[in-house]
CSV table of C-alpha atoms in Angstrom, one decimal:
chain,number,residue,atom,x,y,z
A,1,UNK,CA,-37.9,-90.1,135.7
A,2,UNK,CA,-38.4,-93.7,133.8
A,3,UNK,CA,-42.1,-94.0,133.3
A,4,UNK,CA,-43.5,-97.2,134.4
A,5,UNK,CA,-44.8,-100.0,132.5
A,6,UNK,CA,-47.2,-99.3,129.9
A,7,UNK,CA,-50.3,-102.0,129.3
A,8,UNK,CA,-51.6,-103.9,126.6
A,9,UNK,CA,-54.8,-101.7,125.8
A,10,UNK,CA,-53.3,-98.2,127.2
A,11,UNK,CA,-50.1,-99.2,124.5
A,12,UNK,CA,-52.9,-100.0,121.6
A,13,UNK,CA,-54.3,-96.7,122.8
A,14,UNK,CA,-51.7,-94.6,122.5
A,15,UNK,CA,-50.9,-96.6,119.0
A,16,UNK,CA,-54.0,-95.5,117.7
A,17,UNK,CA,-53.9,-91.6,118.5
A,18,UNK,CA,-50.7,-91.6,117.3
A,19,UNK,CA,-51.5,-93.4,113.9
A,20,UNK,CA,-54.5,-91.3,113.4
A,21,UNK,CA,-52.6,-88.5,112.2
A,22,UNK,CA,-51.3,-90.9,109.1
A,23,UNK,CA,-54.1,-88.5,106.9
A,24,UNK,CA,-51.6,-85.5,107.8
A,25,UNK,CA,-48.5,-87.8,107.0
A,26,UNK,CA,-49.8,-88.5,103.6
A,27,UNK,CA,-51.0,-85.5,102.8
A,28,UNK,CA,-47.1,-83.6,103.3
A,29,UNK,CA,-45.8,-86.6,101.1
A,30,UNK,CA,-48.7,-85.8,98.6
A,31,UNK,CA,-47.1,-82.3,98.6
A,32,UNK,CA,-43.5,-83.3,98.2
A,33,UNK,CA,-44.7,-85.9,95.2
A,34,UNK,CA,-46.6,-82.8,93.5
A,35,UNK,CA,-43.9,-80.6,93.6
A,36,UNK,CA,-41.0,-83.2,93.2
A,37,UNK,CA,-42.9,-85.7,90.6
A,38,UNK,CA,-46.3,-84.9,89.4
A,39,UNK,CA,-45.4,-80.8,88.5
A,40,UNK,CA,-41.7,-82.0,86.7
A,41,UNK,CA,-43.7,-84.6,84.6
A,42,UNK,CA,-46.5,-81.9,83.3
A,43,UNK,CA,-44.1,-79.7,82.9
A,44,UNK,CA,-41.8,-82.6,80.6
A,45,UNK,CA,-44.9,-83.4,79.1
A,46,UNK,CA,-46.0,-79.9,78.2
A,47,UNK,CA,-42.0,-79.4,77.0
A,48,UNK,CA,-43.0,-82.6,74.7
A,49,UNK,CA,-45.8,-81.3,73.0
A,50,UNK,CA,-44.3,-77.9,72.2
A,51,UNK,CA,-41.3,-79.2,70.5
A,52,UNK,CA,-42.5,-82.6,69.1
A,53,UNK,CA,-41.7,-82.9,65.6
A,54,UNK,CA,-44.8,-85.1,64.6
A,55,UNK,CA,-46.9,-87.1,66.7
A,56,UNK,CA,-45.5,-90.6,66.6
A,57,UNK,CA,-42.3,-89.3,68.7
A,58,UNK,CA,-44.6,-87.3,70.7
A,59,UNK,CA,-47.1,-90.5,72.0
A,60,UNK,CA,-43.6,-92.1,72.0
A,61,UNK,CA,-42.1,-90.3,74.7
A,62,UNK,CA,-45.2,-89.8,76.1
A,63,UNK,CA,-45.7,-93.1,77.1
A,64,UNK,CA,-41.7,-92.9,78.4
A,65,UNK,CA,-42.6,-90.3,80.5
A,66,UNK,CA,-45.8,-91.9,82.2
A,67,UNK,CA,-43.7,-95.1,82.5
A,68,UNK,CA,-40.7,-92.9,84.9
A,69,UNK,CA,-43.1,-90.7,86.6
A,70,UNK,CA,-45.0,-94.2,87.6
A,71,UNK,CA,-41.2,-96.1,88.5
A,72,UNK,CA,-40.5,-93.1,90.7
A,73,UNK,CA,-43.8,-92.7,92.5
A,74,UNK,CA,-44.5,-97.1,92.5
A,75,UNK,CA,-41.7,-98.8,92.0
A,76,UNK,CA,-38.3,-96.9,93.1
A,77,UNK,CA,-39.2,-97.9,97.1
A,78,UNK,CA,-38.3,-101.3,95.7
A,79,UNK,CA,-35.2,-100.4,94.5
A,80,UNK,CA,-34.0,-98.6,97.6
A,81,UNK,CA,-34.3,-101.1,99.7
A,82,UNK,CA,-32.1,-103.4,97.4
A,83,UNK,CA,-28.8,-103.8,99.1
A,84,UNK,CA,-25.5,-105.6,98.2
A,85,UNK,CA,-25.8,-105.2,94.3
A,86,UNK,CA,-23.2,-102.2,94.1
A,87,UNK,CA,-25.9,-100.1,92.5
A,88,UNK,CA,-25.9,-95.9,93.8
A,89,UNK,CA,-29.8,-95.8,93.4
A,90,UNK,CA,-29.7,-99.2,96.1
A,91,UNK,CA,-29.3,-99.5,99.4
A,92,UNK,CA,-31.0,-97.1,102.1
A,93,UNK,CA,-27.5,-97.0,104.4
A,94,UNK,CA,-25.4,-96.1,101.0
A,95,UNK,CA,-28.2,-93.4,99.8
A,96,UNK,CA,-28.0,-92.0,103.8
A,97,UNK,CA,-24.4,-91.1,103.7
A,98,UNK,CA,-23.2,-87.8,103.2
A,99,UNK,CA,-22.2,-86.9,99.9
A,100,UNK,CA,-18.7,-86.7,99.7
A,101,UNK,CA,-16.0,-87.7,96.8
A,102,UNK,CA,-13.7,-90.5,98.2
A,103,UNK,CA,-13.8,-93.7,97.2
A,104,UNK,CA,-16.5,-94.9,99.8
A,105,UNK,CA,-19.4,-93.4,97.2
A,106,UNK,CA,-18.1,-94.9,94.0
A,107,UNK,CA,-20.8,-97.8,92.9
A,108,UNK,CA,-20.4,-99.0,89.8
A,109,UNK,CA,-23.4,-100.8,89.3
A,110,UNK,CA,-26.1,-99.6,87.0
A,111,UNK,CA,-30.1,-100.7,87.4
A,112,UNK,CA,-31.6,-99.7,84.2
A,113,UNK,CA,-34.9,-98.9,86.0
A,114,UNK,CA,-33.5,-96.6,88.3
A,115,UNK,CA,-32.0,-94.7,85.3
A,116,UNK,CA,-34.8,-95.1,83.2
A,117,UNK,CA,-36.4,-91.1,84.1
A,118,UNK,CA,-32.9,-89.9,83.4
A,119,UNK,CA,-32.5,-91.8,80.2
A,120,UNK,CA,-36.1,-90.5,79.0
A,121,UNK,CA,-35.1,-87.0,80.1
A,122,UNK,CA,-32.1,-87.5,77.4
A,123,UNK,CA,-34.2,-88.5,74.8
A,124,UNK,CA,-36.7,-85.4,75.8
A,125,UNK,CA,-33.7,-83.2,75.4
A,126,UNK,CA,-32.5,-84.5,71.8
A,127,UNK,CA,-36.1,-84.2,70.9
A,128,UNK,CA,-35.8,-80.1,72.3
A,129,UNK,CA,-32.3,-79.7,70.8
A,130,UNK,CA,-33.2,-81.2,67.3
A,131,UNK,CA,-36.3,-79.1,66.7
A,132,UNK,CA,-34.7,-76.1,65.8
A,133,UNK,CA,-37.4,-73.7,67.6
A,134,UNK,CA,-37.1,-70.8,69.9
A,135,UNK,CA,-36.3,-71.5,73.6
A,136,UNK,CA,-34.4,-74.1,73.3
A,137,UNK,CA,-32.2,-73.2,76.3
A,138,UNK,CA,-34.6,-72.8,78.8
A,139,UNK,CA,-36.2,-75.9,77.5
A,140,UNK,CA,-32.4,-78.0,78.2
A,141,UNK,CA,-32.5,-76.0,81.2
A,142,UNK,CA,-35.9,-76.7,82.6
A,143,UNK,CA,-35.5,-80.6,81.6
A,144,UNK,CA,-32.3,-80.2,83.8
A,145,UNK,CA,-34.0,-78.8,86.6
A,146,UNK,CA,-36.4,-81.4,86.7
A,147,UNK,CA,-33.9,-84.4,86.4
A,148,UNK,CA,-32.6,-82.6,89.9
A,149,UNK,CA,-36.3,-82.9,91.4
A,150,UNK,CA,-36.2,-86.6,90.3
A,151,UNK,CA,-33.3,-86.8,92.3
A,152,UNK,CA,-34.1,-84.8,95.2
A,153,UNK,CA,-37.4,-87.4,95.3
A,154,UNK,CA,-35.5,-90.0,95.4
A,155,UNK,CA,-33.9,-89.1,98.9
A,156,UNK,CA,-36.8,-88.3,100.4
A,157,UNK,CA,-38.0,-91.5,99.6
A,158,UNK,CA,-35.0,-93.0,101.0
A,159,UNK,CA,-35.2,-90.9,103.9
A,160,UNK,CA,-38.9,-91.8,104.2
A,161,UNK,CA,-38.7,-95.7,104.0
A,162,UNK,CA,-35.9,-95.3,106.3
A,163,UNK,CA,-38.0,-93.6,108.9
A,164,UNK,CA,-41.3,-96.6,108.0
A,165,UNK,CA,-38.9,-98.9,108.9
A,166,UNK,CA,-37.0,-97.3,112.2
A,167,UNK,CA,-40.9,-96.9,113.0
A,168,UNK,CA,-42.3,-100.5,112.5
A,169,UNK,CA,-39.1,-101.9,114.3
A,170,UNK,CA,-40.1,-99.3,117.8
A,171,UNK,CA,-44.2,-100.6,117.3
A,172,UNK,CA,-42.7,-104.1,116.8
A,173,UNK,CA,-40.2,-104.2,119.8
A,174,UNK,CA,-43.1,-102.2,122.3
A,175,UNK,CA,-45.7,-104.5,121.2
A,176,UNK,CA,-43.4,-107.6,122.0
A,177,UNK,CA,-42.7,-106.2,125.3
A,178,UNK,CA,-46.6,-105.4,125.9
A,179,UNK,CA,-47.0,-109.4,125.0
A,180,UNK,CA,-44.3,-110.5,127.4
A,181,UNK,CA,-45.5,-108.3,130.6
A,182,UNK,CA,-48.9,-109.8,129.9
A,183,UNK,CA,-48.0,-113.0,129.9
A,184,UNK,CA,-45.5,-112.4,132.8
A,185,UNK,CA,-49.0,-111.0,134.7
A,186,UNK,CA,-50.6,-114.4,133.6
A,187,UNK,CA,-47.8,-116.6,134.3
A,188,UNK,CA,-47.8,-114.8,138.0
A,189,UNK,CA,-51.5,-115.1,138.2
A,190,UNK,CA,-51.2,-118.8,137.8
């Protein structure tokens, strides 16, 4: 059974039960971010401080790491919404696909923000390897992990903005057809 035609304030209505649960929303991505971003980058920064050989590399990298926790968490939704620039961190539709190994997934274009938390993670891991001290391989190992959870983030924000925009396009196109029955009703009335 087609329901029938939804009106202007019952639509705004339903809009604004619907949008009421956006605390919920943010709270799950608030989860995803700490587990995905904000633990990674204590844990980086902890990594850091243990195997630092003197304190000007260490407020060095420091700052590095701040800088591609804040590109992941404020900037990268920028970048994924970039299209036509051949770059594997770009484009929503090309981050979507799944992940196969034919020459459909082969970008070669590079965006040196995008791999700025992976080029930092290098430098974290010479830092590790150069300092001679004990745990050095679950150091490498734990820096590798959270490179992975960078990555991981950065599909669910592709999968996120991808779901924002499916979203605003259904609230856009029922809102224009709330418009154009009322002004069909109006039209009529005249």
């Amino acid at each position: 059974l087609i329901p029938g035609p939804v009106g202007y304030q019952t639509f705004y209505n339903v809009l604004n039960v619907i949008t009421s649960s956006e605390e919920k929303l943010f709270t799950a991505v608030d989860y995803v971010t700490g587990l995905l971003i904000n633990d990674q980058f204590e844990l980086l920064q902890r990594m850091l401080e243990d195997f630092s050989p003197d304190k000007i590399t260490e407020k060095k990298l420091s700052k590095q790491l701040e800088l591609s926790k804040n590109m992941l968490k404020h900037q990268y939704h920028e970048h994924v919404v970039k299209k036509g620039d051949n770059v594997c961190t770009h484009d929503i539709s090309y981050a979507l696909l799944p992940n196969r190994n034919d020459s459909s997934r082969n970008r070669s274009g590079r965006c040196n923000a995008c791999l700025y938390p992976n080029y930092v993670c290098k430098e974290l891991s010479s830092v590790v390897t150069e300092s001679g001290k004990d745990g050095i391989d679950d150091a490498l190992e734990a820096i590798k992990e959270a490179e992975h959870k960078m990555e991981l983030y950065r599909g669910h924000r592709a999968r996120v903005k991808n779901q924002q925009d499916a979203i605003d396009r259904i609230l856009k196109d029922h809102e224009n057809e709330c418009l154009q029955r009322k002004d069909n009703k109006f039209t009529r009335a005249l």
